[in-house]
Coordinates of C-alpha atoms in Angstrom, one line a residue:
Chain G
M1087 CA 19.1 -13.8 33.5
D1088 CA 21.0 -10.8 34.8
S1089 CA 18.5 -8.3 36.1
K1090 CA 20.8 -5.4 35.4
H1091 CA 20.7 -6.4 31.8
I1092 CA 16.9 -6.4 31.9
E1093 CA 16.8 -3.0 33.6
H1094 CA 19.0 -1.7 30.8
L1095 CA 16.8 -3.2 28.2
L1096 CA 13.7 -1.7 29.8
E1097 CA 15.2 1.7 29.8
K1098 CA 16.0 1.3 26.1
Y1099 CA 12.4 -0.1 25.5
W1100 CA 10.8 3.0 27.0
A1101 CA 13.0 5.2 24.9
C1102 CA 12.1 3.2 21.8
E1103 CA 15.7 2.2 21.2
T1104 CA 15.4 -1.6 21.5
S1105 CA 15.7 -3.9 18.5
L1106 CA 13.0 -6.5 17.8
E1107 CA 15.4 -9.2 19.2
E1108 CA 15.8 -7.2 22.5
E1109 CA 12.0 -6.8 22.7
L1110 CA 11.6 -10.5 22.3
E1111 CA 14.2 -11.0 25.1
L1112 CA 12.1 -8.8 27.4
K1113 CA 8.9 -10.8 26.6
T1114 CA 10.6 -14.1 27.2
F1115 CA 12.1 -12.8 30.5
F1116 CA 8.8 -11.5 31.9
N1117 CA 6.8 -14.6 30.8
Q1118 CA 8.9 -16.9 33.0
E1119 CA 7.7 -18.0 36.5
E1120 CA 10.3 -16.2 38.7
I1121 CA 10.7 -12.5 38.3
P1122 CA 12.7 -10.3 40.7
D1123 CA 10.4 -8.2 42.9
H1124 CA 11.8 -4.8 41.7
L1125 CA 11.0 -5.7 38.1
N1126 CA 7.6 -7.3 38.8
Q1127 CA 5.6 -4.2 38.0
H1128 CA 6.5 -4.5 34.3
A1129 CA 5.5 -8.2 34.1
P1130 CA 1.8 -7.6 33.4
L1131 CA 2.6 -5.6 30.3
F1132 CA 4.9 -8.1 28.7
K1133 CA 2.6 -11.0 29.7
Y1134 CA -0.3 -9.2 28.1
L1135 CA 1.7 -8.5 24.9
Q1136 CA 2.7 -12.2 24.7
K1137 CA -0.9 -13.3 25.3
E1138 CA -2.3 -11.0 22.6
N1139 CA 0.2 -12.5 20.1
E1140 CA -1.6 -15.8 20.5
Y1141 CA -5.2 -14.6 20.5
P1142 CA -7.4 -14.8 18.4
S1143 CA -6.2 -17.2 15.8
L1144 CA -7.7 -18.9 12.7
D1145 CA -7.8 -22.7 12.4
E1146 CA -7.3 -25.0 9.4
S1147 CA -11.0 -24.7 8.4
F1148 CA -10.2 -21.1 7.3
D1149 CA -7.5 -22.3 4.9
D1150 CA -9.9 -24.9 3.4
E1151 CA -12.7 -22.3 2.9
L1152 CA -10.3 -19.8 1.4
L1153 CA -8.7 -22.3 -1.0
K1154 CA -12.1 -23.5 -2.0
A1155 CA -13.2 -20.0 -2.7
I1156 CA -10.1 -19.3 -4.8
S1157 CA -10.4 -22.5 -6.8
R1158 CA -14.1 -21.8 -7.5
K1159 CA -13.1 -18.4 -8.8
E1160 CA -10.3 -20.0 -10.9
G1161 CA -12.7 -22.6 -12.3
K1162 CA -15.1 -19.8 -13.4
Q1163 CA -12.3 -17.9 -15.0
V1164 CA -11.1 -20.9 -17.0
K1165 CA -14.7 -21.5 -18.2
V1166 CA -15.0 -17.9 -19.4
S1167 CA -11.7 -18.0 -21.2
R1168 CA -12.7 -21.3 -23.0
W1169 CA -16.0 -19.8 -24.1
Y1170 CA -14.2 -16.8 -25.6
E1171 CA -11.2 -18.5 -27.1
P1172 CA -12.6 -19.9 -30.4
Y1173 CA -14.4 -16.5 -31.1
L1174 CA -11.2 -14.6 -30.4
K1175 CA -9.3 -16.9 -32.8
L1176 CA -11.9 -16.5 -35.5
A1177 CA -11.8 -12.7 -35.1
A1178 CA -8.0 -12.7 -35.3
V1179 CA -8.0 -14.8 -38.5
L1180 CA -10.7 -12.6 -40.1
I1181 CA -8.8 -9.4 -39.3
L1182 CA -5.6 -11.0 -40.7
L1183 CA -7.4 -12.0 -43.9
I1184 CA -8.9 -8.6 -44.4
V1185 CA -5.6 -6.8 -43.8
A1186 CA -3.8 -9.3 -46.2
S1187 CA -6.4 -8.9 -49.0
F1188 CA -6.3 -5.1 -48.7
A1189 CA -2.5 -5.1 -48.9
V1190 CA -2.5 -7.4 -51.9
T1191 CA -5.1 -5.4 -53.9
T1192 CA -3.2 -2.1 -53.1
Y1193 CA 0.0 -3.6 -54.3
L1194 CA -1.6 -4.9 -57.6
N1195 CA -3.3 -1.5 -58.2
K1196 CA 0.0 0.2 -57.8
Q1197 CA 1.6 -2.0 -60.4
E1198 CA -1.1 -1.3 -62.9
M1199 CA -0.9 2.4 -62.4
P1200 CA 0.4 4.4 -65.6
V1201 CA 3.8 6.1 -65.3
E1202 CA 2.3 9.5 -66.5
V1203 CA 0.5 9.9 -63.2
A1204 CA 3.8 10.5 -61.6
D1205 CA 4.4 14.0 -60.4
T1206 CA 6.9 15.3 -63.0
Y1207 CA 7.2 16.3 -66.7
E1208 CA 8.5 14.1 -69.4
N1209 CA 9.2 17.0 -71.8
P1210 CA 12.0 19.4 -70.5
E1211 CA 10.5 22.4 -72.3
D1212 CA 7.2 22.0 -70.5
A1213 CA 9.0 21.7 -67.2
F1214 CA 11.0 24.8 -68.0
E1215 CA 7.8 26.7 -68.8
E1216 CA 6.2 25.6 -65.5
T1217 CA 9.3 26.6 -63.5
K1218 CA 9.4 30.0 -65.2
K1219 CA 5.7 30.5 -64.3
A1220 CA 6.4 29.7 -60.7
L1221 CA 9.4 31.9 -60.5
L1222 CA 7.5 34.8 -62.1
L1223 CA 4.8 34.4 -59.5
I1224 CA 7.3 34.7 -56.7
S1225 CA 9.1 37.7 -58.3
K1226 CA 5.7 39.4 -58.7
S1227 CA 5.0 39.1 -55.0
I1228 CA 8.5 40.4 -54.2
G1229 CA 7.9 43.3 -56.6
K1230 CA 4.7 44.1 -54.7
G1231 CA 6.6 44.3 -51.4
R1232 CA 9.1 46.6 -52.9
T1233 CA 6.6 49.2 -54.1
H1234 CA 5.2 49.3 -50.6
T1235 CA 8.7 49.8 -49.0
Q1236 CA 9.4 52.5 -51.6
K1237 CA 6.3 54.4 -50.3
I1238 CA 7.6 54.2 -46.8
T1239 CA 11.0 55.5 -47.9
V1240 CA 9.3 58.6 -49.4
I1241 CA 7.6 59.3 -46.1
H1242 CA 11.0 58.9 -44.3
E1243 CA 12.7 61.3 -46.7
A1244 CA 9.9 63.8 -46.2
Q1245 CA 10.3 63.5 -42.4
D1246 CA 14.0 64.1 -42.6
K1247 CA 13.5 67.2 -44.8
I1248 CA 11.1 68.6 -42.3
K1249 CA 13.5 67.9 -39.4
D1250 CA 16.4 69.5 -41.3
S1251 CA 14.3 72.6 -42.1
N1252 CA 13.3 72.9 -38.4
N1253 CA 16.9 72.6 -37.4
T1254 CA 18.1 75.3 -39.8
S1255 CA 15.2 77.7 -38.8
L1256 CA 16.2 77.3 -35.1
Chain A
M430 CA 1.5 -16.7 -8.5
S431 CA 0.8 -20.4 -8.2
I432 CA -1.5 -21.8 -5.5
E433 CA 1.6 -23.2 -3.9
E434 CA 3.3 -19.8 -3.8
F435 CA 0.1 -18.4 -2.4
K436 CA 0.1 -21.0 0.4
Q437 CA 3.7 -20.3 1.1
D438 CA 3.7 -16.4 1.0
I439 CA 0.2 -15.2 1.8
L440 CA -1.7 -17.8 3.7
P441 CA 0.8 -17.9 6.7
Q442 CA 0.0 -14.3 7.4
K443 CA -3.6 -15.1 8.3
N444 CA -3.3 -14.9 12.1
K445 CA -1.3 -11.7 12.0
L446 CA -3.9 -10.1 9.7
Y447 CA -6.7 -11.6 11.8
R448 CA -5.4 -10.1 15.1
F449 CA -4.9 -6.8 13.4
A450 CA -8.4 -6.8 11.9
Y451 CA -9.9 -8.1 15.2
R452 CA -8.4 -5.2 17.2
L453 CA -9.8 -2.7 14.8
V454 CA -13.4 -4.1 14.4
V455 CA -13.5 -6.1 17.8
D456 CA -15.6 -8.8 16.2
E457 CA -14.1 -12.2 15.5
E458 CA -16.5 -13.1 12.6
E459 CA -16.1 -9.8 10.9
A460 CA -12.3 -9.9 11.3
K461 CA -12.4 -13.4 9.8
D462 CA -14.4 -12.1 6.8
I463 CA -11.9 -9.2 6.4
V464 CA -8.9 -11.6 6.3
Q465 CA -10.7 -13.8 3.8
E466 CA -11.5 -10.8 1.6
T467 CA -7.9 -9.5 1.9
M468 CA -6.5 -12.9 0.8
I469 CA -8.9 -13.2 -2.1
K470 CA -8.0 -9.7 -3.2
A471 CA -4.3 -10.7 -3.0
W472 CA -5.1 -13.6 -5.2
N473 CA -7.0 -11.5 -7.7
H474 CA -4.3 -8.8 -7.8
Q475 CA -1.4 -11.1 -8.4
A476 CA 0.2 -8.9 -11.0
T477 CA 0.2 -5.9 -8.6
L478 CA 1.4 -8.1 -5.7
D479 CA 4.3 -9.4 -7.8
E480 CA 5.7 -5.9 -8.1
V481 CA 5.3 -5.2 -4.4
D482 CA 8.5 -5.6 -2.2
N483 CA 6.7 -6.3 1.0
K484 CA 3.7 -8.5 0.5
E485 CA 3.0 -8.6 4.2
A486 CA 2.8 -4.9 4.5
W487 CA 0.5 -4.8 1.4
C488 CA -1.9 -7.3 3.0
M489 CA -1.8 -5.4 6.3
R490 CA -2.7 -2.2 4.5
V491 CA -5.6 -3.8 2.7
T492 CA -6.8 -5.3 6.0
K493 CA -6.6 -2.0 7.7
N494 CA -8.5 -0.2 5.0
M495 CA -11.2 -2.9 4.9
A496 CA -11.5 -2.8 8.7
L497 CA -11.8 1.0 8.7
D498 CA -14.4 0.8 6.0
K499 CA -16.5 -1.6 8.0
I500 CA -16.1 0.6 11.1
K501 CA -17.3 3.6 9.1
S502 CA -20.2 1.8 7.6
K503 CA -21.5 0.5 10.9
R504 CA -21.2 1.8 14.4
H505 CA -19.4 -0.8 16.3
Q506 CA -20.2 -1.7 19.9
T507 CA -17.0 -2.9 21.6
T508 CA -17.4 -6.3 23.1
D509 CA -14.9 -7.8 25.4
G510 CA -13.1 -10.7 23.7
F511 CA -10.3 -10.6 26.2
K512 CA -12.0 -12.8 28.8
E513 CA -12.1 -15.6 26.3
G514 CA -8.6 -15.0 25.2
F515 CA -7.1 -14.9 28.6
D516 CA -7.2 -18.5 29.8
V517 CA -6.8 -18.6 33.6
Q518 CA -6.3 -22.4 33.4
D519 CA -2.8 -21.8 32.0
H520 CA -1.5 -20.8 35.4
K521 CA -2.7 -23.6 37.6
E522 CA 0.3 -23.5 39.9
A523 CA 0.1 -19.8 40.6
N524 CA -1.4 -18.5 43.8
P525 CA -5.1 -17.7 43.0
G526 CA -5.0 -14.3 44.7
K527 CA -1.9 -13.3 42.8
L528 CA -3.4 -14.6 39.6
T529 CA -6.5 -12.5 40.0
E530 CA -4.3 -9.5 40.6
L531 CA -2.2 -10.3 37.5
K532 CA -5.4 -10.7 35.5
D533 CA -6.7 -7.4 36.7
L534 CA -3.4 -5.7 35.8
M535 CA -3.5 -7.2 32.4
T536 CA -7.1 -6.1 31.8
N537 CA -6.1 -2.6 33.0
I538 CA -3.3 -2.5 30.4
K539 CA -5.6 -3.8 27.7
N540 CA -8.2 -1.1 28.5
F541 CA -5.5 1.6 28.8
I542 CA -4.2 0.7 25.3
R543 CA -7.7 0.9 23.9
Q544 CA -8.0 4.4 25.1
L545 CA -4.9 5.5 23.3
P546 CA -5.3 7.5 20.0
D547 CA -5.9 5.2 17.0
K548 CA -2.5 5.6 15.4
Q549 CA -0.6 5.0 18.7
Q550 CA -2.7 1.9 19.3
Q551 CA -2.1 0.5 15.9
V552 CA 1.7 1.2 15.9
L553 CA 2.0 -0.3 19.4
Q554 CA 0.1 -3.4 18.3
L555 CA 2.1 -3.9 15.1
R556 CA 5.4 -3.5 17.0
D557 CA 4.9 -5.0 20.4
I558 CA 2.4 -7.7 19.6
E559 CA 3.1 -8.6 16.0
G560 CA 6.8 -7.8 16.1
L561 CA 7.0 -5.8 12.8
S562 CA 10.0 -3.5 12.0
Y563 CA 9.5 0.2 11.8
K564 CA 9.6 0.1 8.0
E565 CA 7.0 -2.6 7.8
I566 CA 4.7 -0.6 10.1
G567 CA 5.2 2.5 8.0
D568 CA 4.3 0.5 4.9
A569 CA 1.3 -1.1 6.5
M570 CA -0.1 2.1 7.8
D571 CA 0.9 4.4 5.0
I572 CA 2.9 6.7 7.3
D573 CA 6.6 7.7 7.3
L574 CA 9.2 6.3 9.7
N575 CA 9.3 9.4 11.8
Q576 CA 5.5 9.2 12.5
V577 CA 5.9 5.5 13.4
K578 CA 8.6 6.4 15.9
V579 CA 6.7 9.4 17.3
N580 CA 3.5 7.4 17.8
L581 CA 5.3 4.4 19.4
F582 CA 7.2 6.7 21.7
R583 CA 4.1 8.4 22.9
A584 CA 2.2 5.1 23.3
R585 CA 5.0 3.6 25.4
K586 CA 5.5 6.8 27.4
S587 CA 1.8 6.8 28.3
L588 CA 2.0 3.0 29.1
K589 CA 5.0 3.6 31.4
E590 CA 3.2 6.4 33.2
N591 CA 0.2 4.2 33.7
I592 CA 2.3 1.3 35.1
I593 CA 4.1 3.7 37.5
N594 CA 0.7 5.1 38.7
I595 CA -0.7 1.7 39.3
N596 CA 2.4 0.8 41.2
A597 CA 2.2 3.9 43.3
Y598 CA -1.5 4.2 43.9
G599 CA -2.9 0.8 43.0
L600 CA -5.6 0.0 40.5

């Protein structure tokens, strides 16, 4: 491999400008047998980085242990869900029955309900009287408000008169 | 997630997670337990994991947090696993004197990296040993891209200075 190219890659490496591929290229270069003398000082670093990538490692027995642990967990979960399942179904059916019976009785009660209960008057005269009462109540309240405002107007008028008399005396 | 998907997506990360955990807790058995717990957590949180873009980074983050919890809960005494990992027999053809020198230099680098601040160590490990992208490192460590780059730059800068010093003054 061209040592100029490696020198260039090294410069980029120290400046953190190398890509992962270029870093791999450096590792491969420095892990070969023959390295030019002027580049040899960098070899231990890349040899170390390569070595560390292989150590330590986990063997197949780790996979077996882990998968066993997972399947044991899964087995337990399945058992629990089987134990719950019929009770959950029963509860769901009961809730459904209660809701349905409540809905049916409410519907039947509504049908039996007399029409008079409805919130209106069958006789137009009664309705008129009731409306009149309501309107009178409102007008009474408005009337009250007016008497109060009239009082305020009297005060205003008095104030104006005083002001006028002051102005004329000045 | 079916068991087949688990075997395909999660299980192959075991060694990457194991090395990451090992370098944090410096204990093979403990690191193995952490990886197992991480994977069981991944299996139990399938719904969460299905929404995650990068499952590998998620697992790395869980591993890191578990390892840090273990470190917090117990004072760890650093043992040297490097001697077992560095197999001298691999280089039978090399000159024995040269080999010892190389081994010493590598041990020096290892010790030097261990003295770096935690974040720099972790970023350097994830990038230069595990070959993760900057984004993956950020996701795994819960830090932004800028912090990843800054920490990596500082770690490499220190490493470079160390190499230059060894070359100039010897070990």
